[in-house]
Coordinates of C-alpha atoms in Angstrom, one line a residue:
M5 CA 11.3 22.7 -37.6
A6 CA 14.0 20.0 -37.1
H7 CA 11.7 17.9 -34.9
A8 CA 8.4 18.3 -36.7
K9 CA 8.0 14.6 -37.4
Q10 CA 9.1 13.5 -33.9
F11 CA 7.7 13.4 -30.4
Y12 CA 9.4 14.5 -27.2
I13 CA 9.4 11.5 -24.7
D14 CA 11.6 10.8 -21.7
G15 CA 13.9 13.8 -22.4
V16 CA 14.7 13.0 -26.0
W17 CA 13.2 13.5 -29.5
V18 CA 11.9 10.2 -30.8
D19 CA 10.3 8.9 -34.0
P20 CA 6.7 7.6 -33.8
I21 CA 6.2 3.9 -33.4
E22 CA 4.0 3.7 -36.5
P23 CA 4.9 6.4 -39.1
R24 CA 1.9 8.5 -40.0
T25 CA 2.0 12.2 -41.1
L26 CA -0.3 15.2 -41.4
D27 CA 0.2 18.4 -43.3
V28 CA -0.2 21.6 -41.4
I29 CA -1.9 24.3 -43.5
N30 CA -1.1 28.0 -43.2
P31 CA -4.6 29.5 -43.1
A32 CA -3.5 32.8 -44.7
T33 CA -2.3 31.0 -47.9
E34 CA -4.0 27.6 -47.8
E35 CA -0.6 26.1 -48.4
V36 CA 1.3 23.4 -46.5
C37 CA 3.7 25.1 -44.0
A38 CA 4.9 21.9 -42.2
T39 CA 4.3 18.2 -42.0
I40 CA 4.1 16.6 -38.5
S41 CA 3.8 13.0 -37.3
I42 CA 0.5 11.7 -35.8
G43 CA 0.8 9.4 -32.9
G44 CA -1.4 6.6 -31.6
A45 CA -2.0 4.6 -28.5
A46 CA 1.4 3.0 -28.5
D47 CA 3.1 6.4 -28.5
V48 CA 0.9 7.6 -25.7
D49 CA 1.7 4.5 -23.7
R50 CA 5.4 5.1 -24.2
A51 CA 5.1 8.7 -23.0
V52 CA 2.9 7.8 -20.0
K53 CA 5.3 5.2 -18.9
A54 CA 8.1 7.7 -19.0
A55 CA 6.1 10.2 -17.1
A56 CA 5.1 7.5 -14.5
R57 CA 8.8 6.6 -13.9
A58 CA 9.7 10.2 -13.5
F59 CA 6.8 10.9 -11.2
D60 CA 8.5 8.9 -8.4
T61 CA 11.3 11.4 -8.2
W62 CA 9.7 14.6 -9.4
S63 CA 6.7 14.3 -7.0
Q64 CA 9.3 14.3 -4.1
S65 CA 11.2 17.3 -5.5
S66 CA 11.5 20.4 -3.4
K67 CA 9.7 23.7 -4.1
D68 CA 13.0 25.3 -4.8
E69 CA 13.8 22.6 -7.4
R70 CA 10.5 23.2 -9.2
L71 CA 11.0 26.9 -9.1
D72 CA 14.4 26.6 -10.7
V73 CA 12.9 24.5 -13.5
L74 CA 10.1 27.1 -14.1
E75 CA 12.5 29.9 -14.1
R76 CA 14.8 28.2 -16.6
I77 CA 11.8 27.5 -18.9
L78 CA 10.7 31.2 -18.7
A79 CA 14.3 32.4 -19.5
V80 CA 14.5 30.3 -22.6
Y81 CA 10.9 31.2 -23.6
L82 CA 11.6 34.9 -23.4
R83 CA 14.7 34.5 -25.5
R84 CA 12.7 32.7 -28.2
I85 CA 9.5 34.8 -28.0
D86 CA 10.0 36.1 -31.5
D87 CA 10.2 32.6 -32.8
M88 CA 7.1 31.7 -30.9
A89 CA 5.2 34.6 -32.4
A90 CA 6.2 33.6 -35.9
A91 CA 5.2 30.0 -35.3
I92 CA 1.7 31.0 -34.0
S93 CA 1.2 33.5 -36.8
T94 CA 2.0 30.9 -39.3
E95 CA -0.1 28.1 -37.9
M96 CA -3.3 29.9 -37.0
G97 CA -3.1 33.2 -38.8
A98 CA -2.7 35.7 -36.0
P99 CA -1.4 39.1 -37.1
L100 CA 2.3 39.3 -36.2
P101 CA 2.2 42.1 -33.6
M102 CA -0.8 40.4 -31.8
A103 CA 1.0 37.0 -32.1
K104 CA 3.9 38.4 -30.1
S105 CA 2.2 40.7 -27.6
D106 CA -0.9 38.6 -26.9
Q107 CA -0.5 35.1 -28.1
A108 CA 3.2 34.5 -27.2
G109 CA 3.1 37.1 -24.5
I110 CA 0.4 35.4 -22.6
G111 CA 2.6 32.3 -22.3
A112 CA 5.3 34.3 -20.5
A113 CA 2.6 35.8 -18.3
H114 CA 1.4 32.4 -17.1
L115 CA 4.9 31.2 -16.5
S116 CA 5.8 34.3 -14.5
E117 CA 2.5 34.1 -12.5
M118 CA 3.1 30.5 -11.6
I119 CA 6.6 31.3 -10.4
R120 CA 5.2 34.0 -8.2
V121 CA 2.5 31.7 -6.8
L122 CA 4.8 28.8 -6.1
R123 CA 7.3 31.0 -4.2
A124 CA 4.6 31.8 -1.7
Y125 CA 2.6 28.6 -1.7
E126 CA 2.5 26.5 1.5
F127 CA 1.9 22.8 0.7
D128 CA 1.8 21.7 4.4
R129 CA -0.3 22.9 7.3
V130 CA -0.3 21.4 10.8
E131 CA -3.4 21.5 12.9
G132 CA -2.8 20.0 16.4
D133 CA -1.6 16.5 15.8
M134 CA -2.7 16.5 12.2
L135 CA -0.8 17.4 9.0
I136 CA -2.8 18.6 6.0
T137 CA -0.6 18.3 3.0
H138 CA -1.1 19.0 -0.7
E139 CA 0.4 16.4 -3.0
P140 CA 0.6 16.0 -6.8
V141 CA -2.2 14.0 -8.4
G142 CA 0.1 12.0 -10.7
V143 CA 0.7 11.9 -14.4
A144 CA -1.2 14.7 -16.1
G145 CA -2.6 14.3 -19.6
L146 CA -3.0 17.8 -21.1
I147 CA -5.1 18.3 -24.2
T148 CA -4.9 21.8 -25.7
P149 CA -6.6 23.7 -28.5
W150 CA -5.5 25.7 -31.5
N151 CA -7.0 29.1 -30.8
W152 CA -4.7 30.4 -28.0
P153 CA -2.0 27.7 -28.1
M154 CA 0.5 29.2 -25.6
N155 CA -2.2 30.4 -23.3
Q156 CA -3.5 26.9 -22.8
I157 CA -0.2 25.1 -22.9
T158 CA 1.5 27.2 -20.3
C159 CA -1.6 27.6 -18.0
K160 CA -1.7 23.8 -17.8
V161 CA 2.0 22.8 -18.0
A162 CA 3.2 25.4 -15.4
P163 CA 0.9 24.5 -12.6
A164 CA 1.2 20.8 -13.3
L165 CA 5.0 21.0 -12.9
A166 CA 4.7 23.3 -9.9
A167 CA 2.4 20.8 -8.2
G168 CA 4.9 18.0 -8.8
C169 CA 3.0 16.2 -11.5
T170 CA 4.6 14.9 -14.6
V171 CA 3.1 15.8 -18.0
V172 CA 2.1 14.3 -21.3
L173 CA 0.9 17.1 -23.6
K174 CA -1.3 16.6 -26.7
P175 CA -1.5 19.9 -28.6
S176 CA -3.9 20.6 -31.4
E177 CA -2.9 18.9 -34.6
V178 CA -4.4 21.9 -36.4
A179 CA -1.8 24.3 -34.9
P180 CA 1.1 22.2 -33.6
L181 CA 4.1 24.3 -34.5
S182 CA 4.0 26.4 -31.3
A183 CA 3.9 23.2 -29.2
L184 CA 6.9 21.8 -31.0
L185 CA 8.8 25.0 -30.3
F186 CA 7.7 24.9 -26.6
S187 CA 9.0 21.4 -26.4
E188 CA 12.3 22.6 -27.7
I189 CA 12.3 25.3 -25.1
V190 CA 11.6 22.8 -22.3
D191 CA 14.4 20.6 -23.7
E192 CA 16.9 23.4 -23.6
A193 CA 15.8 24.3 -20.1
G194 CA 17.0 20.8 -19.0
L195 CA 14.2 19.1 -17.1
P196 CA 14.7 15.7 -15.7
P197 CA 13.8 13.0 -18.3
G198 CA 10.2 12.1 -18.4
V199 CA 8.9 15.1 -16.4
Y200 CA 7.6 16.7 -19.6
N201 CA 6.5 14.7 -22.7
M202 CA 4.7 15.7 -25.9
V203 CA 2.9 13.5 -28.4
N204 CA 1.2 15.1 -31.5
G205 CA -2.0 13.5 -32.8
D206 CA -5.7 13.8 -33.1
G207 CA -8.5 13.3 -30.6
P208 CA -9.5 9.8 -31.5
G209 CA -5.9 8.6 -31.7
V210 CA -4.0 10.4 -28.9
G211 CA -6.6 12.2 -26.9
A212 CA -8.7 9.1 -26.3
A213 CA -5.6 7.1 -25.4
L214 CA -4.6 9.7 -22.8
S215 CA -8.1 9.8 -21.4
T216 CA -8.4 6.0 -20.9
H217 CA -4.8 5.2 -19.9
P218 CA -4.9 3.7 -16.4
D219 CA -1.6 5.4 -15.4
V220 CA -2.9 8.9 -16.1
G221 CA -4.2 10.5 -12.9
I222 CA -5.7 13.7 -14.3
V223 CA -6.8 14.9 -17.7
S224 CA -7.0 18.7 -18.3
F225 CA -8.9 19.4 -21.5
T226 CA -9.7 22.6 -23.4
G227 CA -11.9 22.5 -26.5
S228 CA -15.4 22.1 -27.6
T229 CA -18.2 20.9 -25.2
R230 CA -18.8 18.0 -27.5
A231 CA -15.2 16.8 -27.3
G232 CA -15.1 17.6 -23.6
I233 CA -18.0 15.2 -23.0
A234 CA -16.2 12.5 -24.9
V235 CA -13.1 13.0 -22.8
A236 CA -15.1 12.8 -19.5
E237 CA -16.9 9.7 -20.6
A238 CA -13.6 8.0 -21.6
A239 CA -11.9 9.0 -18.4
A240 CA -14.7 7.8 -16.2
R241 CA -13.8 4.2 -16.8
T242 CA -10.6 4.7 -14.6
V243 CA -12.2 7.3 -12.3
K244 CA -9.5 9.8 -13.0
R245 CA -9.9 13.5 -12.3
V246 CA -11.1 15.6 -15.3
H247 CA -10.9 19.3 -15.7
Q248 CA -12.6 21.0 -18.6
E249 CA -12.6 24.4 -20.2
L250 CA -15.2 24.2 -22.9
G251 CA -17.4 26.4 -25.1
G252 CA -19.0 29.8 -24.5
K253 CA -21.7 32.1 -25.8
S254 CA -20.9 35.1 -23.6
P255 CA -23.3 38.0 -23.1
N256 CA -22.2 41.7 -23.1
I257 CA -24.9 43.8 -21.3
V258 CA -24.9 47.5 -22.1
L259 CA -26.7 49.2 -19.3
P260 CA -29.0 52.1 -20.0
D261 CA -26.6 54.6 -18.3
A262 CA -23.6 53.5 -20.4
D263 CA -22.1 55.5 -23.2
L264 CA -23.8 53.4 -25.9
K265 CA -21.5 54.3 -28.9
E266 CA -18.3 53.7 -26.9
A267 CA -19.7 50.5 -25.3
V268 CA -20.7 49.1 -28.7
R269 CA -17.3 50.0 -30.2
K270 CA -15.5 48.2 -27.5
G271 CA -17.9 45.3 -27.7
V272 CA -17.3 44.8 -31.4
Q273 CA -13.5 45.0 -31.0
R274 CA -13.6 42.5 -28.1
C275 CA -15.9 40.1 -30.0
F276 CA -13.7 40.2 -33.1
G277 CA -10.3 39.9 -31.4
N278 CA -8.3 36.8 -32.5
S279 CA -10.7 36.7 -35.5
G280 CA -13.5 35.8 -33.0
Q281 CA -11.8 32.6 -32.1
S282 CA -11.9 32.9 -28.3
C283 CA -14.2 30.8 -26.1
N284 CA -14.9 33.8 -23.9
A285 CA -15.6 36.3 -26.7
P286 CA -18.6 38.5 -26.0
T287 CA -20.7 37.4 -29.0
R288 CA -24.1 38.5 -27.7
L289 CA -24.4 42.3 -27.3
L290 CA -27.5 43.2 -25.3
V291 CA -28.7 46.8 -25.6
P292 CA -31.9 48.7 -24.6
A293 CA -34.4 47.9 -27.3
A294 CA -35.2 51.6 -27.7
K295 CA -31.6 52.2 -28.7
M296 CA -31.3 49.3 -31.2
D297 CA -31.0 51.6 -34.3
E298 CA -28.3 53.6 -32.6
A299 CA -26.4 50.5 -31.5
M300 CA -26.5 49.0 -35.0
A301 CA -25.2 52.2 -36.5
A302 CA -22.3 52.3 -34.0
A303 CA -21.6 48.6 -34.6
K304 CA -21.5 49.0 -38.3
E305 CA -19.0 51.9 -38.0
A306 CA -16.8 49.8 -35.7
A307 CA -16.9 46.7 -37.9
D308 CA -16.3 48.6 -41.1
A309 CA -13.1 50.1 -39.6
I310 CA -11.6 46.7 -39.0
V311 CA -8.8 45.8 -41.5
V312 CA -8.7 42.1 -42.5
G313 CA -5.6 40.9 -44.2
A314 CA -2.5 38.9 -44.3
P315 CA -0.9 38.3 -40.8
D316 CA 2.4 40.0 -42.0
A317 CA 0.7 43.1 -43.5
P318 CA 1.4 46.3 -41.6
N319 CA -2.2 47.4 -41.0
T320 CA -3.9 44.0 -40.4
M321 CA -6.2 43.9 -37.4
L322 CA -7.8 40.5 -38.2
G323 CA -6.2 37.6 -39.9
P324 CA -7.9 34.5 -41.2
V325 CA -9.7 31.9 -39.2
V326 CA -7.7 28.7 -38.6
S327 CA -9.0 26.2 -41.2
D328 CA -11.3 25.4 -44.1
V329 CA -13.5 23.5 -41.6
Q330 CA -13.9 26.5 -39.4
F331 CA -14.4 28.8 -42.4
D332 CA -17.2 26.7 -43.8
K333 CA -18.9 26.4 -40.3
I334 CA -18.8 30.2 -39.9
Q335 CA -20.2 30.8 -43.4
A336 CA -23.1 28.4 -42.7
L337 CA -24.0 30.2 -39.5
I338 CA -23.8 33.6 -41.1
Q339 CA -26.3 32.4 -43.7
A340 CA -28.5 31.0 -41.0
G341 CA -28.7 34.4 -39.5
V342 CA -29.8 35.9 -42.8
D343 CA -32.3 33.1 -43.4
E344 CA -33.8 33.4 -39.9
G345 CA -34.5 37.1 -40.4
A346 CA -31.8 38.9 -38.4
T347 CA -30.9 42.3 -39.7
L348 CA -27.5 42.1 -41.5
V349 CA -25.7 45.3 -40.3
A350 CA -22.2 44.6 -41.5
G351 CA -20.2 41.9 -43.3
G352 CA -22.0 38.8 -44.5
V353 CA -21.1 35.6 -46.3
G354 CA -17.9 35.3 -48.4
R355 CA -14.4 36.6 -48.1
P356 CA -13.6 40.3 -47.6
E357 CA -13.2 42.3 -50.8
G358 CA -9.8 41.8 -52.5
L359 CA -9.0 38.5 -50.6
T360 CA -9.4 35.5 -52.9
K361 CA -7.3 33.0 -51.0
G362 CA -7.0 32.2 -47.3
Y363 CA -9.7 31.5 -44.7
Y364 CA -10.7 35.2 -44.3
V365 CA -14.1 36.0 -42.9
R366 CA -15.9 39.3 -43.2
P367 CA -16.4 41.0 -39.8
T368 CA -20.1 40.4 -39.5
V369 CA -22.8 42.1 -37.3
F370 CA -26.4 41.1 -37.0
G371 CA -29.0 43.4 -35.4
R372 CA -32.5 42.7 -34.0
V373 CA -31.5 39.2 -33.2
R374 CA -34.0 37.2 -31.2
P375 CA -32.7 35.0 -28.4
E376 CA -34.0 31.8 -30.0
M377 CA -32.1 32.3 -33.3
T378 CA -29.3 30.0 -34.2
I379 CA -26.7 32.7 -34.2
S380 CA -27.8 33.6 -30.7
R381 CA -27.6 30.0 -29.4
E382 CA -24.6 28.4 -31.1
E383 CA -20.9 29.1 -30.5
I384 CA -19.8 30.4 -33.9
F385 CA -16.1 30.9 -33.1
G386 CA -15.6 33.6 -35.8
P387 CA -16.0 37.4 -36.1
V388 CA -19.8 37.4 -35.9
L389 CA -21.7 39.6 -33.4
S390 CA -25.4 39.3 -32.5
I391 CA -27.1 42.4 -31.1
I392 CA -30.2 41.6 -29.0
G393 CA -32.6 44.2 -27.6
Y394 CA -34.0 44.1 -24.0
D395 CA -36.8 46.1 -22.3
S396 CA -35.6 45.9 -18.7
V397 CA -32.4 45.1 -16.9
E398 CA -34.1 42.0 -15.5
E399 CA -34.9 40.8 -19.0
A400 CA -31.3 41.4 -20.0
V401 CA -30.1 39.2 -17.2
K402 CA -32.6 36.5 -18.1
I403 CA -31.5 36.5 -21.7
A404 CA -27.8 36.5 -20.7
N405 CA -28.3 33.4 -18.6
D406 CA -30.5 31.7 -21.1
T407 CA -27.7 29.6 -22.6
P408 CA -26.2 26.1 -21.8
Y409 CA -22.8 27.9 -21.4
G410 CA -21.4 30.0 -18.6
L411 CA -17.8 30.8 -19.3
A412 CA -17.8 34.6 -19.2
A413 CA -20.0 37.7 -19.2
Y414 CA -19.5 41.4 -19.7
I415 CA -21.2 44.5 -18.4
Q416 CA -20.9 48.0 -19.7
A417 CA -22.0 50.7 -17.3
G418 CA -21.7 54.4 -16.6
E419 CA -19.7 56.0 -13.8
D420 CA -21.9 54.5 -11.1
L421 CA -21.0 50.8 -10.8
T422 CA -23.7 50.0 -8.2
E423 CA -26.0 48.4 -10.8
A424 CA -23.1 46.6 -12.6
R425 CA -21.9 45.1 -9.3
R426 CA -25.4 43.9 -8.5
I427 CA -25.9 42.3 -11.9
S428 CA -22.4 40.6 -11.8
R429 CA -23.7 38.5 -9.0
L430 CA -26.8 37.4 -11.0
L431 CA -24.9 36.3 -14.1
R432 CA -24.2 32.5 -14.2
A433 CA -20.6 32.7 -15.5
G434 CA -17.2 31.9 -14.1
N435 CA -15.7 35.3 -15.2
V436 CA -17.5 38.7 -15.3
N437 CA -15.8 41.8 -16.7
I438 CA -17.1 45.3 -16.0
N439 CA -16.3 48.2 -18.3
G440 CA -13.5 46.4 -20.2
A441 CA -11.2 45.7 -17.3
P442 CA -7.8 44.4 -18.4
W443 CA -7.0 40.7 -18.4
R444 CA -5.1 39.4 -15.3
A445 CA -3.1 36.2 -15.1
S446 CA -4.1 36.0 -11.4
A447 CA -7.8 35.8 -12.2
P448 CA -9.3 32.3 -12.0
F449 CA -10.6 31.2 -15.4
G450 CA -13.3 28.5 -16.0
G451 CA -17.0 28.1 -16.5
Y452 CA -20.4 27.2 -15.1
K453 CA -22.7 24.7 -16.7
Q454 CA -21.6 23.2 -20.1
S455 CA -18.5 25.6 -20.2
G456 CA -16.7 23.1 -18.0
N457 CA -15.5 22.5 -14.5
G458 CA -12.4 23.4 -12.4
R459 CA -10.4 26.6 -12.7
E460 CA -7.2 27.6 -14.5
Y461 CA -4.6 30.3 -13.9
S462 CA -2.5 31.3 -10.9
E463 CA -3.1 29.5 -7.6
Y464 CA -6.5 28.2 -8.8
G465 CA -4.8 26.3 -11.6
L466 CA -2.2 24.9 -9.1
H467 CA -5.0 23.6 -6.8
D468 CA -6.5 21.5 -9.6
F469 CA -3.3 19.4 -9.9
L470 CA -3.1 18.7 -6.1
E471 CA -4.6 16.0 -3.9
I472 CA -5.3 16.8 -0.2
K473 CA -4.0 14.3 2.3
A474 CA -4.7 14.3 6.1
V475 CA -2.0 12.6 8.3
L476 CA -3.4 12.1 11.9
G477 CA -1.0 11.6 14.7
Y478 CA 1.7 13.5 12.7
S479 CA 2.9 15.5 15.8
E480 CA 2.2 15.9 19.4
A481 CA -1.0 17.8 20.1

């Protein structure tokens, strides 16, 4: 990429104030695929000042002006969607078809949804002599992860711009190529200088500087719970708004009347999607204890059918995980499952047969997992599924809620949804899916407990970038 060693600030590509570089590793080959620059506090200050200057004008722009900008971004994005898919596949190992349809495709979906929402959104409401108006919070610091790069970038950038905020984006330094390409797309779309800015860097250098900067009005962060706590603590000093989408350990309850084999098959596939690197992955499969053997057999069949391989290979279903750090963490947790006495149903430690290079993980299933085991408690972020038995639906709900997280939950039921609907209200999670319902860009996304606060996507994401102002005496009563 022509601008890999630059940042996008005030409408132009600029060199870092202090030259520092970082190699980006292709996880499929373990080889360097790009070299980027790493910013620091001075680069952040430069970007925030540009965003603060631009805010004076952009915050007063009309809805039509913001719609025009989002439509231009979407048009360029769609034209370059193949480039985006290739960048994502290279930086984080997603199989090419999935990188285009899901990874890059979800970015287009969020942009399209925000355009739809903004067209219909009313920022002002008059009640008697009082005006209730929704105004942009200010400069938005956006900190995004590597696992679904375009999902998180577009579901933050689009509502921030729609609200009238200006933006400073810090993408993940592990998978930054898609963000560089997105910045090229924004540049081609022709936004006013300073409305959108991007600085590459790590959490301690750029993330912390964004979180503490006095001219940043809101920080929207997606990542680990540990890092989210650090962002919130840093932001508290300037009493800025903080929104967090953090970790998860999502349960998937198979009810007694469900088709067990089909429910398990779907549960395995959904858990292993994106190589298990999704914060809302259903990693705890809860089945009737009396059907544990049947569930393990179905899970083994499903896991053994998954093809792990190079992202550009024609039959690949799962690519590598993103880095050596992630690979080592997953291997240690798989070993912990073995050591703590869970039944290894499929997979295990080490790479899949025939793959000697790249951060490839064997699709792994454990059965007879007890709720207190490490693999049942910790977010693994890899293709590892734990099957847990329950004796009653009430016990299943208790096990499902026995976690510090609350991002998502899943229910597999038979044709009668009465019980599934009842249970959905008992699960402490921000998003509940019944019988594998398809993803929707209009569904609010966010968690309970240590999975974060605030909501993203659609109008719910727009709300998080808006302040509410009351003007009394605005009109005659």
